[in-house]
Amino acid sequence: MQLFFIIFIFINLCIQNYAYPNMRSKKKQTVIGPTCTQGGHNPLPPSGICPQSNDTFVFPGMHDVPAGQAAVHRWAPWFTVEWMFYYVFDAANIPPYFPVPQGNFTTSYGRTYYDDTTSQGRCMREVYDQRCIPIFFTDVLSINNNYSCDFLNIGNTQTAYLILHDDRPKGAPECCIIGQLFHPPPRNFSSNLYIKKASTIEDIDIDWNGLTLEDAGLFLYGFYNKTYPIPHDPTPASRPYVFYMMGAPQIATWMYQKFGDWDPINKPDPSVWNVPQACHQATACPGWG
């Protein structure tokens, strides 16, 4: 009996360590950041609609488009796009702008890299050259946004990192996690957005897709109404025009991202998706949950 018991333990150890590695217990990931983003960064809820803001929003210069008549938009399989972010202080200075905001604002140049075909799954990186996006309401990252940053979201790990540089605030980490169980947007993310509007800015016809989120306010993404054939995908690609959302009001109530040069042909270099060593033991960003 004792021999049988020893053999039984030995066999179980072999199974755990060699035969069936996928059966080993896995460390459960901690959920960090937004848990409901209307399918943009995590699955849709059973109801199909994330909890909405109770605030009332206005949409200057836009008209409603019935859902059944709204254009279908889809990102290219990969792209790089340059942009300028406007951080607007006055809550009454409501987007969209024609073509840029008036009054008090600061800016940051940057670019977005996206690739739905990498060996690490769908990946996305946003690079803020001068000022990081002001989404922190408390702690060291909320005092100002006068520091550069990158947001790197790796599909396979469903983790989004905030990467900070030498100009980071005193006491801020080199890397921290802003989203976990959090993936880059799918190419057709706008299909799940239920605000559908249209307008013309700079003689360009714009299709707007958006949503509101409880405690986070309004998010609106504008595409050029015209789509563009690309050689590596049978579906014409949609070009981004503007994205805007609400920010931390001590720095900017409105954050307005005006897209510029767009390259849907050349793949981002694979090094763009390298996760820095500082991120390997990263935890939630200060002031973030």
PDB file of C-alpha atoms in Angstrom:
ATOM      1  CA  MET A   1       0.000   0.000   0.000  1.00  0.00           C
ATOM      2  CA  GLN A   2       2.813   2.393   0.881  1.00  0.00           C
ATOM      3  CA  LEU A   3       4.524   1.619  -2.451  1.00  0.00           C
ATOM      4  CA  PHE A   4       1.256   2.288  -4.327  1.00  0.00           C
ATOM      5  CA  PHE A   5       0.901   5.632  -2.552  1.00  0.00           C
ATOM      6  CA  ILE A   6       4.459   6.657  -3.504  1.00  0.00           C
ATOM      7  CA  ILE A   7       3.893   5.637  -7.150  1.00  0.00           C
ATOM      8  CA  PHE A   8       0.602   7.598  -7.192  1.00  0.00           C
ATOM      9  CA  ILE A   9       2.308  10.778  -5.975  1.00  0.00           C
ATOM     10  CA  PHE A  10       5.148  10.335  -8.479  1.00  0.00           C
ATOM     11  CA  ILE A  11       2.719   9.935 -11.398  1.00  0.00           C
ATOM     12  CA  ASN A  12       0.794  13.050 -10.363  1.00  0.00           C
ATOM     13  CA  LEU A  13       3.986  15.081 -10.175  1.00  0.00           C
ATOM     14  CA  CYS A  14       4.934  13.897 -13.660  1.00  0.00           C
ATOM     15  CA  ILE A  15       1.519  14.881 -15.011  1.00  0.00           C
ATOM     16  CA  GLN A  16       1.733  18.357 -13.466  1.00  0.00           C
ATOM     17  CA  ASN A  17       5.271  19.083 -14.579  1.00  0.00           C
ATOM     18  CA  TYR A  18       5.607  17.328 -17.930  1.00  0.00           C
ATOM     19  CA  ALA A  19       2.595  15.711 -19.501  1.00  0.00           C
ATOM     20  CA  TYR A  20      -0.110  18.392 -19.373  1.00  0.00           C
ATOM     21  CA  PRO A  21       1.383  21.855 -18.902  1.00  0.00           C
ATOM     22  CA  ASN A  22      -1.900  23.537 -19.860  1.00  0.00           C
ATOM     23  CA  MET A  23      -3.588  21.907 -16.887  1.00  0.00           C
ATOM     24  CA  ARG A  24      -1.369  23.663 -14.349  1.00  0.00           C
ATOM     25  CA  SER A  25      -3.054  26.271 -12.210  1.00  0.00           C
ATOM     26  CA  LYS A  26      -2.545  29.718 -13.695  1.00  0.00           C
ATOM     27  CA  LYS A  27      -2.193  32.934 -11.749  1.00  0.00           C
ATOM     28  CA  LYS A  28      -5.371  34.917 -12.201  1.00  0.00           C
ATOM     29  CA  GLN A  29      -4.781  38.365 -13.670  1.00  0.00           C
ATOM     30  CA  THR A  30      -5.912  41.313 -11.598  1.00  0.00           C
ATOM     31  CA  VAL A  31      -8.398  43.530 -13.413  1.00  0.00           C
ATOM     32  CA  ILE A  32      -6.992  47.043 -13.784  1.00  0.00           C
ATOM     33  CA  GLY A  33      -8.630  50.014 -15.450  1.00  0.00           C
ATOM     34  CA  PRO A  34     -11.986  50.299 -17.226  1.00  0.00           C
ATOM     35  CA  THR A  35     -14.011  47.089 -17.288  1.00  0.00           C
ATOM     36  CA  CYS A  36     -16.640  48.123 -19.825  1.00  0.00           C
ATOM     37  CA  THR A  37     -15.689  49.996 -22.993  1.00  0.00           C
ATOM     38  CA  GLN A  38     -18.471  48.983 -25.380  1.00  0.00           C
ATOM     39  CA  GLY A  39     -16.307  46.291 -26.951  1.00  0.00           C
ATOM     40  CA  GLY A  40     -13.374  48.612 -27.595  1.00  0.00           C
ATOM     41  CA  HIS A  41     -10.999  47.161 -25.013  1.00  0.00           C
ATOM     42  CA  ASN A  42     -12.958  44.354 -23.356  1.00  0.00           C
ATOM     43  CA  PRO A  43     -16.030  42.243 -24.148  1.00  0.00           C
ATOM     44  CA  LEU A  44     -19.496  43.711 -24.396  1.00  0.00           C
ATOM     45  CA  PRO A  45     -21.637  43.175 -21.295  1.00  0.00           C
ATOM     46  CA  PRO A  46     -24.607  40.769 -21.525  1.00  0.00           C
ATOM     47  CA  SER A  47     -26.954  43.739 -21.967  1.00  0.00           C
ATOM     48  CA  GLY A  48     -24.956  44.923 -25.002  1.00  0.00           C
ATOM     49  CA  ILE A  49     -24.601  48.433 -23.531  1.00  0.00           C
ATOM     50  CA  CYS A  50     -22.112  49.625 -20.909  1.00  0.00           C
ATOM     51  CA  PRO A  51     -23.470  51.776 -18.066  1.00  0.00           C
ATOM     52  CA  GLN A  52     -24.005  55.240 -19.539  1.00  0.00           C
ATOM     53  CA  SER A  53     -23.400  58.740 -18.257  1.00  0.00           C
ATOM     54  CA  ASN A  54     -26.391  60.606 -16.841  1.00  0.00           C
ATOM     55  CA  ASP A  55     -25.051  63.893 -18.215  1.00  0.00           C
ATOM     56  CA  THR A  56     -26.524  65.606 -21.262  1.00  0.00           C
ATOM     57  CA  PHE A  57     -24.139  66.370 -24.115  1.00  0.00           C
ATOM     58  CA  VAL A  58     -24.428  68.636 -27.130  1.00  0.00           C
ATOM     59  CA  PHE A  59     -22.858  68.073 -30.545  1.00  0.00           C
ATOM     60  CA  PRO A  60     -22.227  71.400 -32.303  1.00  0.00           C
ATOM     61  CA  GLY A  61     -22.581  71.289 -36.065  1.00  0.00           C
ATOM     62  CA  MET A  62     -23.648  67.623 -36.172  1.00  0.00           C
ATOM     63  CA  HIS A  63     -26.873  65.959 -37.217  1.00  0.00           C
ATOM     64  CA  ASP A  64     -28.211  62.543 -36.217  1.00  0.00           C
ATOM     65  CA  VAL A  65     -27.828  59.548 -38.505  1.00  0.00           C
ATOM     66  CA  PRO A  66     -30.296  56.650 -38.048  1.00  0.00           C
ATOM     67  CA  ALA A  67     -28.415  53.540 -36.967  1.00  0.00           C
ATOM     68  CA  GLY A  68     -29.590  51.584 -39.996  1.00  0.00           C
ATOM     69  CA  GLN A  69     -28.237  54.260 -42.343  1.00  0.00           C
ATOM     70  CA  ALA A  70     -24.866  54.844 -40.658  1.00  0.00           C
ATOM     71  CA  ALA A  71     -21.771  54.088 -42.712  1.00  0.00           C
ATOM     72  CA  VAL A  72     -19.752  51.033 -41.663  1.00  0.00           C
ATOM     73  CA  HIS A  73     -16.148  51.893 -40.824  1.00  0.00           C
ATOM     74  CA  ARG A  74     -13.171  49.618 -40.385  1.00  0.00           C
ATOM     75  CA  TRP A  75      -9.529  50.329 -39.617  1.00  0.00           C
ATOM     76  CA  ALA A  76      -6.808  49.025 -41.925  1.00  0.00           C
ATOM     77  CA  PRO A  77      -5.103  45.776 -40.764  1.00  0.00           C
ATOM     78  CA  TRP A  78      -2.111  47.924 -39.798  1.00  0.00           C
ATOM     79  CA  PHE A  79      -1.305  51.617 -39.919  1.00  0.00           C
ATOM     80  CA  THR A  80       0.663  54.508 -38.475  1.00  0.00           C
ATOM     81  CA  VAL A  81      -0.962  57.903 -38.027  1.00  0.00           C
ATOM     82  CA  GLU A  82       0.505  61.206 -36.845  1.00  0.00           C
ATOM     83  CA  TRP A  83      -1.606  63.528 -34.719  1.00  0.00           C
ATOM     84  CA  MET A  84      -1.796  66.588 -32.508  1.00  0.00           C
ATOM     85  CA  PHE A  85      -3.647  66.410 -29.188  1.00  0.00           C
ATOM     86  CA  TYR A  86      -5.317  69.581 -27.932  1.00  0.00           C
ATOM     87  CA  TYR A  87      -5.955  69.774 -24.182  1.00  0.00           C
ATOM     88  CA  VAL A  88      -8.732  72.312 -23.684  1.00  0.00           C
ATOM     89  CA  PHE A  89      -9.353  73.867 -20.255  1.00  0.00           C
ATOM     90  CA  ASP A  90     -12.810  75.460 -20.650  1.00  0.00           C
ATOM     91  CA  ALA A  91     -15.703  72.998 -20.301  1.00  0.00           C
ATOM     92  CA  ALA A  92     -17.868  75.339 -22.363  1.00  0.00           C
ATOM     93  CA  ASN A  93     -15.444  75.157 -25.305  1.00  0.00           C
ATOM     94  CA  ILE A  94     -17.188  72.064 -26.672  1.00  0.00           C
ATOM     95  CA  PRO A  95     -15.788  70.053 -29.604  1.00  0.00           C
ATOM     96  CA  PRO A  96     -15.680  69.586 -32.500  1.00  0.00           C
ATOM     97  CA  TYR A  97     -13.536  72.548 -33.518  1.00  0.00           C
ATOM     98  CA  PHE A  98     -13.443  74.265 -36.886  1.00  0.00           C
ATOM     99  CA  PRO A  99     -10.700  73.173 -37.295  1.00  0.00           C
ATOM    100  CA  VAL A 100      -8.856  73.870 -33.987  1.00  0.00           C
ATOM    101  CA  PRO A 101     -10.021  75.096 -30.565  1.00  0.00           C
ATOM    102  CA  GLN A 102     -10.051  78.715 -29.452  1.00  0.00           C
ATOM    103  CA  GLY A 103      -9.114  80.031 -26.028  1.00  0.00           C
ATOM    104  CA  ASN A 104      -6.737  78.352 -23.581  1.00  0.00           C
ATOM    105  CA  PHE A 105      -5.256  74.993 -24.486  1.00  0.00           C
ATOM    106  CA  THR A 106      -1.981  73.105 -24.588  1.00  0.00           C
ATOM    107  CA  THR A 107      -0.861  70.578 -27.189  1.00  0.00           C
ATOM    108  CA  SER A 108       1.243  67.498 -27.780  1.00  0.00           C
ATOM    109  CA  TYR A 109       2.427  65.934 -30.995  1.00  0.00           C
ATOM    110  CA  GLY A 110       2.411  62.173 -31.264  1.00  0.00           C
ATOM    111  CA  ARG A 111       1.584  59.131 -33.319  1.00  0.00           C
ATOM    112  CA  THR A 112      -0.321  55.863 -33.133  1.00  0.00           C
ATOM    113  CA  TYR A 113       0.922  52.467 -34.331  1.00  0.00           C
ATOM    114  CA  TYR A 114      -1.556  49.635 -34.888  1.00  0.00           C
ATOM    115  CA  ASP A 115      -1.175  46.099 -36.208  1.00  0.00           C
ATOM    116  CA  ASP A 116      -3.837  43.402 -36.079  1.00  0.00           C
ATOM    117  CA  THR A 117      -1.478  40.723 -37.457  1.00  0.00           C
ATOM    118  CA  THR A 118       1.548  40.537 -35.125  1.00  0.00           C
ATOM    119  CA  SER A 119       2.867  37.368 -33.511  1.00  0.00           C
ATOM    120  CA  GLN A 120       1.783  38.884 -30.185  1.00  0.00           C
ATOM    121  CA  GLY A 121      -1.797  39.341 -31.314  1.00  0.00           C
ATOM    122  CA  ARG A 122      -3.413  42.680 -32.011  1.00  0.00           C
ATOM    123  CA  CYS A 123      -1.136  45.467 -30.751  1.00  0.00           C
ATOM    124  CA  MET A 124      -1.330  49.237 -30.451  1.00  0.00           C
ATOM    125  CA  ARG A 125       1.056  51.933 -29.263  1.00  0.00           C
ATOM    126  CA  GLU A 126       0.426  55.642 -28.742  1.00  0.00           C
ATOM    127  CA  VAL A 127       3.415  57.956 -28.356  1.00  0.00           C
ATOM    128  CA  TYR A 128       2.958  61.376 -26.721  1.00  0.00           C
ATOM    129  CA  ASP A 129       5.995  63.533 -27.462  1.00  0.00           C
ATOM    130  CA  GLN A 130       5.466  66.478 -25.100  1.00  0.00           C
ATOM    131  CA  ARG A 131       2.468  66.044 -22.805  1.00  0.00           C
ATOM    132  CA  CYS A 132       0.845  62.836 -21.662  1.00  0.00           C
ATOM    133  CA  ILE A 133      -2.909  62.477 -21.925  1.00  0.00           C
ATOM    134  CA  PRO A 134      -4.476  63.830 -18.686  1.00  0.00           C
ATOM    135  CA  ILE A 135      -6.628  60.968 -17.430  1.00  0.00           C
ATOM    136  CA  PHE A 136      -5.317  60.750 -13.866  1.00  0.00           C
ATOM    137  CA  PHE A 137      -7.419  62.395 -11.173  1.00  0.00           C
ATOM    138  CA  THR A 138      -5.228  61.683  -8.141  1.00  0.00           C
ATOM    139  CA  ASP A 139      -1.632  60.948  -7.114  1.00  0.00           C
ATOM    140  CA  VAL A 140       1.679  61.877  -8.705  1.00  0.00           C
ATOM    141  CA  LEU A 141       0.568  61.648 -12.368  1.00  0.00           C
ATOM    142  CA  SER A 142      -2.327  64.068 -11.837  1.00  0.00           C
ATOM    143  CA  ILE A 143      -0.398  67.196 -10.792  1.00  0.00           C
ATOM    144  CA  ASN A 144       0.273  68.179 -14.406  1.00  0.00           C
ATOM    145  CA  ASN A 145       0.834  66.437 -17.730  1.00  0.00           C
ATOM    146  CA  ASN A 146       4.131  68.075 -18.664  1.00  0.00           C
ATOM    147  CA  TYR A 147       5.851  64.780 -19.364  1.00  0.00           C
ATOM    148  CA  SER A 148       6.102  62.467 -22.353  1.00  0.00           C
ATOM    149  CA  CYS A 149       4.647  58.966 -22.304  1.00  0.00           C
ATOM    150  CA  ASP A 150       3.750  55.902 -24.369  1.00  0.00           C
ATOM    151  CA  PHE A 151       0.737  53.634 -24.080  1.00  0.00           C
ATOM    152  CA  LEU A 152       1.559  50.100 -25.211  1.00  0.00           C
ATOM    153  CA  ASN A 153      -1.255  47.546 -25.437  1.00  0.00           C
ATOM    154  CA  ILE A 154      -0.269  43.935 -26.233  1.00  0.00           C
ATOM    155  CA  GLY A 155      -3.060  41.662 -27.415  1.00  0.00           C
ATOM    156  CA  ASN A 156      -1.794  38.283 -26.212  1.00  0.00           C
ATOM    157  CA  THR A 157      -1.367  39.443 -22.624  1.00  0.00           C
ATOM    158  CA  GLN A 158      -4.384  41.779 -22.672  1.00  0.00           C
ATOM    159  CA  THR A 159      -2.245  44.291 -20.819  1.00  0.00           C
ATOM    160  CA  ALA A 160      -1.853  48.015 -21.484  1.00  0.00           C
ATOM    161  CA  TYR A 161       1.259  49.693 -20.114  1.00  0.00           C
ATOM    162  CA  LEU A 162       1.981  53.349 -19.460  1.00  0.00           C
ATOM    163  CA  ILE A 163       5.676  53.852 -20.241  1.00  0.00           C
ATOM    164  CA  LEU A 164       7.284  56.960 -18.772  1.00  0.00           C
ATOM    165  CA  HIS A 165      10.624  58.555 -19.626  1.00  0.00           C
ATOM    166  CA  ASP A 166      13.342  60.675 -18.031  1.00  0.00           C
ATOM    167  CA  ASP A 167      11.001  63.681 -17.790  1.00  0.00           C
ATOM    168  CA  ARG A 168       8.461  61.762 -15.675  1.00  0.00           C
ATOM    169  CA  PRO A 169       7.203  63.296 -12.415  1.00  0.00           C
ATOM    170  CA  LYS A 170       9.227  62.670  -9.293  1.00  0.00           C
ATOM    171  CA  GLY A 171       8.036  59.461  -7.650  1.00  0.00           C
ATOM    172  CA  ALA A 172       6.424  58.083 -10.815  1.00  0.00           C
ATOM    173  CA  PRO A 173       7.494  54.602 -12.028  1.00  0.00           C
ATOM    174  CA  GLU A 174       9.201  53.967 -15.345  1.00  0.00           C
ATOM    175  CA  CYS A 175       6.301  51.681 -16.273  1.00  0.00           C
ATOM    176  CA  CYS A 176       2.912  50.873 -14.795  1.00  0.00           C
ATOM    177  CA  ILE A 177      -0.282  49.139 -15.890  1.00  0.00           C
ATOM    178  CA  ILE A 178      -3.275  51.158 -17.005  1.00  0.00           C
ATOM    179  CA  GLY A 179      -5.353  48.278 -18.335  1.00  0.00           C
ATOM    180  CA  GLN A 180      -5.409  44.565 -17.636  1.00  0.00           C
ATOM    181  CA  LEU A 181      -7.856  42.239 -19.294  1.00  0.00           C
ATOM    182  CA  PHE A 182      -7.711  45.086 -21.797  1.00  0.00           C
ATOM    183  CA  HIS A 183      -7.047  44.609 -25.528  1.00  0.00           C
ATOM    184  CA  PRO A 184      -6.474  47.037 -28.415  1.00  0.00           C
ATOM    185  CA  PRO A 185      -9.644  47.971 -30.297  1.00  0.00           C
ATOM    186  CA  PRO A 186     -10.752  45.560 -33.028  1.00  0.00           C
ATOM    187  CA  ARG A 187     -10.749  46.991 -36.522  1.00  0.00           C
ATOM    188  CA  ASN A 188     -14.552  47.260 -36.535  1.00  0.00           C
ATOM    189  CA  PHE A 189     -14.828  48.766 -33.027  1.00  0.00           C
ATOM    190  CA  SER A 190     -17.138  51.540 -34.243  1.00  0.00           C
ATOM    191  CA  SER A 191     -19.864  49.005 -35.059  1.00  0.00           C
ATOM    192  CA  ASN A 192     -20.603  48.723 -31.312  1.00  0.00           C
ATOM    193  CA  LEU A 193     -20.847  52.492 -30.778  1.00  0.00           C
ATOM    194  CA  TYR A 194     -24.432  53.686 -30.632  1.00  0.00           C
ATOM    195  CA  ILE A 195     -24.098  57.463 -31.078  1.00  0.00           C
ATOM    196  CA  LYS A 196     -24.224  58.022 -34.843  1.00  0.00           C
ATOM    197  CA  LYS A 197     -23.858  61.520 -36.262  1.00  0.00           C
ATOM    198  CA  ALA A 198     -22.425  63.354 -39.272  1.00  0.00           C
ATOM    199  CA  SER A 199     -21.001  66.775 -40.035  1.00  0.00           C
ATOM    200  CA  THR A 200     -18.783  68.662 -42.464  1.00  0.00           C
ATOM    201  CA  ILE A 201     -15.540  70.263 -41.268  1.00  0.00           C
ATOM    202  CA  GLU A 202     -12.905  71.829 -43.537  1.00  0.00           C
ATOM    203  CA  ASP A 203     -15.057  70.728 -46.496  1.00  0.00           C
ATOM    204  CA  ILE A 204     -14.604  67.114 -45.329  1.00  0.00           C
ATOM    205  CA  ASP A 205     -17.635  64.905 -44.662  1.00  0.00           C
ATOM    206  CA  ILE A 206     -17.187  63.242 -41.265  1.00  0.00           C
ATOM    207  CA  ASP A 207     -19.019  60.243 -39.792  1.00  0.00           C
ATOM    208  CA  TRP A 208     -19.104  60.276 -35.998  1.00  0.00           C
ATOM    209  CA  ASN A 209     -19.422  57.191 -33.795  1.00  0.00           C
ATOM    210  CA  GLY A 210     -19.540  57.436 -30.020  1.00  0.00           C
ATOM    211  CA  LEU A 211     -20.781  56.458 -26.603  1.00  0.00           C
ATOM    212  CA  THR A 212     -21.006  57.767 -23.075  1.00  0.00           C
ATOM    213  CA  LEU A 213     -19.689  55.945 -20.023  1.00  0.00           C
ATOM    214  CA  GLU A 214     -20.724  56.243 -16.423  1.00  0.00           C
ATOM    215  CA  ASP A 215     -18.197  58.412 -14.535  1.00  0.00           C
ATOM    216  CA  ALA A 216     -16.153  59.002 -17.705  1.00  0.00           C
ATOM    217  CA  GLY A 217     -18.431  61.066 -19.947  1.00  0.00           C
ATOM    218  CA  LEU A 218     -18.427  61.316 -23.729  1.00  0.00           C
ATOM    219  CA  PHE A 219     -16.204  59.551 -26.275  1.00  0.00           C
ATOM    220  CA  LEU A 220     -16.601  60.384 -29.970  1.00  0.00           C
ATOM    221  CA  TYR A 221     -14.572  59.097 -32.935  1.00  0.00           C
ATOM    222  CA  GLY A 222     -14.773  60.731 -36.355  1.00  0.00           C
ATOM    223  CA  PHE A 223     -13.914  58.983 -39.633  1.00  0.00           C
ATOM    224  CA  TYR A 224     -13.615  60.461 -43.094  1.00  0.00           C
ATOM    225  CA  ASN A 225     -16.834  59.486 -44.830  1.00  0.00           C
ATOM    226  CA  LYS A 226     -14.788  58.364 -47.839  1.00  0.00           C
ATOM    227  CA  THR A 227     -13.043  54.968 -47.586  1.00  0.00           C
ATOM    228  CA  TYR A 228      -9.733  54.013 -49.201  1.00  0.00           C
ATOM    229  CA  PRO A 229      -8.816  50.811 -51.088  1.00  0.00           C
ATOM    230  CA  ILE A 230      -5.610  49.188 -49.825  1.00  0.00           C
ATOM    231  CA  PRO A 231      -3.706  46.394 -51.609  1.00  0.00           C
ATOM    232  CA  HIS A 232      -3.540  43.916 -48.714  1.00  0.00           C
ATOM    233  CA  ASP A 233      -7.206  43.870 -47.671  1.00  0.00           C
ATOM    234  CA  PRO A 234     -10.375  43.369 -49.729  1.00  0.00           C
ATOM    235  CA  THR A 235     -12.297  45.822 -47.523  1.00  0.00           C
ATOM    236  CA  PRO A 236     -11.524  49.505 -48.089  1.00  0.00           C
ATOM    237  CA  ALA A 237      -9.994  51.134 -45.020  1.00  0.00           C
ATOM    238  CA  SER A 238     -11.449  54.030 -43.060  1.00  0.00           C
ATOM    239  CA  ARG A 239      -9.191  56.968 -42.277  1.00  0.00           C
ATOM    240  CA  PRO A 240      -9.424  58.570 -38.810  1.00  0.00           C
ATOM    241  CA  TYR A 241     -10.184  62.287 -38.639  1.00  0.00           C
ATOM    242  CA  VAL A 242     -10.667  63.190 -34.949  1.00  0.00           C
ATOM    243  CA  PHE A 243     -11.131  61.500 -31.596  1.00  0.00           C
ATOM    244  CA  TYR A 244     -12.252  63.395 -28.524  1.00  0.00           C
ATOM    245  CA  MET A 245     -13.111  62.580 -24.939  1.00  0.00           C
ATOM    246  CA  MET A 246     -13.274  64.141 -21.492  1.00  0.00           C
ATOM    247  CA  GLY A 247     -10.203  64.405 -19.286  1.00  0.00           C
ATOM    248  CA  ALA A 248      -9.099  65.239 -15.753  1.00  0.00           C
ATOM    249  CA  PRO A 249     -10.619  68.725 -15.287  1.00  0.00           C
ATOM    250  CA  GLN A 250      -7.720  70.094 -13.230  1.00  0.00           C
ATOM    251  CA  ILE A 251      -5.681  69.895 -16.458  1.00  0.00           C
ATOM    252  CA  ALA A 252      -8.102  69.637 -19.388  1.00  0.00           C
ATOM    253  CA  THR A 253     -11.858  69.113 -19.573  1.00  0.00           C
ATOM    254  CA  TRP A 254     -11.742  68.227 -23.267  1.00  0.00           C
ATOM    255  CA  MET A 255      -9.054  66.235 -25.069  1.00  0.00           C
ATOM    256  CA  TYR A 256      -9.169  66.600 -28.854  1.00  0.00           C
ATOM    257  CA  GLN A 257      -6.965  64.387 -31.038  1.00  0.00           C
ATOM    258  CA  LYS A 258      -6.684  65.717 -34.602  1.00  0.00           C
ATOM    259  CA  PHE A 259      -5.202  63.078 -36.920  1.00  0.00           C
ATOM    260  CA  GLY A 260      -2.807  63.957 -39.727  1.00  0.00           C
ATOM    261  CA  ASP A 261      -0.558  61.856 -41.982  1.00  0.00           C
ATOM    262  CA  TRP A 262      -1.920  58.309 -42.188  1.00  0.00           C
ATOM    263  CA  ASP A 263       0.015  55.331 -43.557  1.00  0.00           C
ATOM    264  CA  PRO A 264      -2.078  52.156 -43.956  1.00  0.00           C
ATOM    265  CA  ILE A 265       0.449  50.543 -46.321  1.00  0.00           C
ATOM    266  CA  ASN A 266       3.708  50.084 -44.383  1.00  0.00           C
ATOM    267  CA  LYS A 267       3.697  47.840 -41.326  1.00  0.00           C
ATOM    268  CA  PRO A 268       5.035  49.282 -38.071  1.00  0.00           C
ATOM    269  CA  ASP A 269       8.473  47.910 -37.233  1.00  0.00           C
ATOM    270  CA  PRO A 270       8.189  44.876 -34.897  1.00  0.00           C
ATOM    271  CA  SER A 271      10.383  46.666 -32.352  1.00  0.00           C
ATOM    272  CA  VAL A 272       7.455  48.981 -31.669  1.00  0.00           C
ATOM    273  CA  TRP A 273       5.853  46.141 -29.687  1.00  0.00           C
ATOM    274  CA  ASN A 274       8.862  45.444 -27.455  1.00  0.00           C
ATOM    275  CA  VAL A 275       7.859  45.567 -23.797  1.00  0.00           C
ATOM    276  CA  PRO A 276      10.547  47.361 -21.745  1.00  0.00           C
ATOM    277  CA  GLN A 277      12.226  45.497 -18.894  1.00  0.00           C
ATOM    278  CA  ALA A 278      10.729  47.994 -16.445  1.00  0.00           C
ATOM    279  CA  CYS A 279       7.253  46.730 -17.359  1.00  0.00           C
ATOM    280  CA  HIS A 280       7.901  43.088 -16.494  1.00  0.00           C
ATOM    281  CA  GLN A 281       7.068  43.595 -12.812  1.00  0.00           C
ATOM    282  CA  ALA A 282       4.749  46.575 -13.285  1.00  0.00           C
ATOM    283  CA  THR A 283       1.701  47.180 -11.122  1.00  0.00           C
ATOM    284  CA  ALA A 284      -1.281  49.506 -11.460  1.00  0.00           C
ATOM    285  CA  CYS A 285      -0.404  53.127 -12.201  1.00  0.00           C
ATOM    286  CA  PRO A 286      -0.478  55.541  -9.247  1.00  0.00           C
ATOM    287  CA  GLY A 287      -3.968  56.915  -8.830  1.00  0.00           C
ATOM    288  CA  TRP A 288      -5.434  54.250 -11.103  1.00  0.00           C
ATOM    289  CA  GLY A 289      -7.524  51.223 -10.221  1.00  0.00           C
TER     290      GLY A 289
END
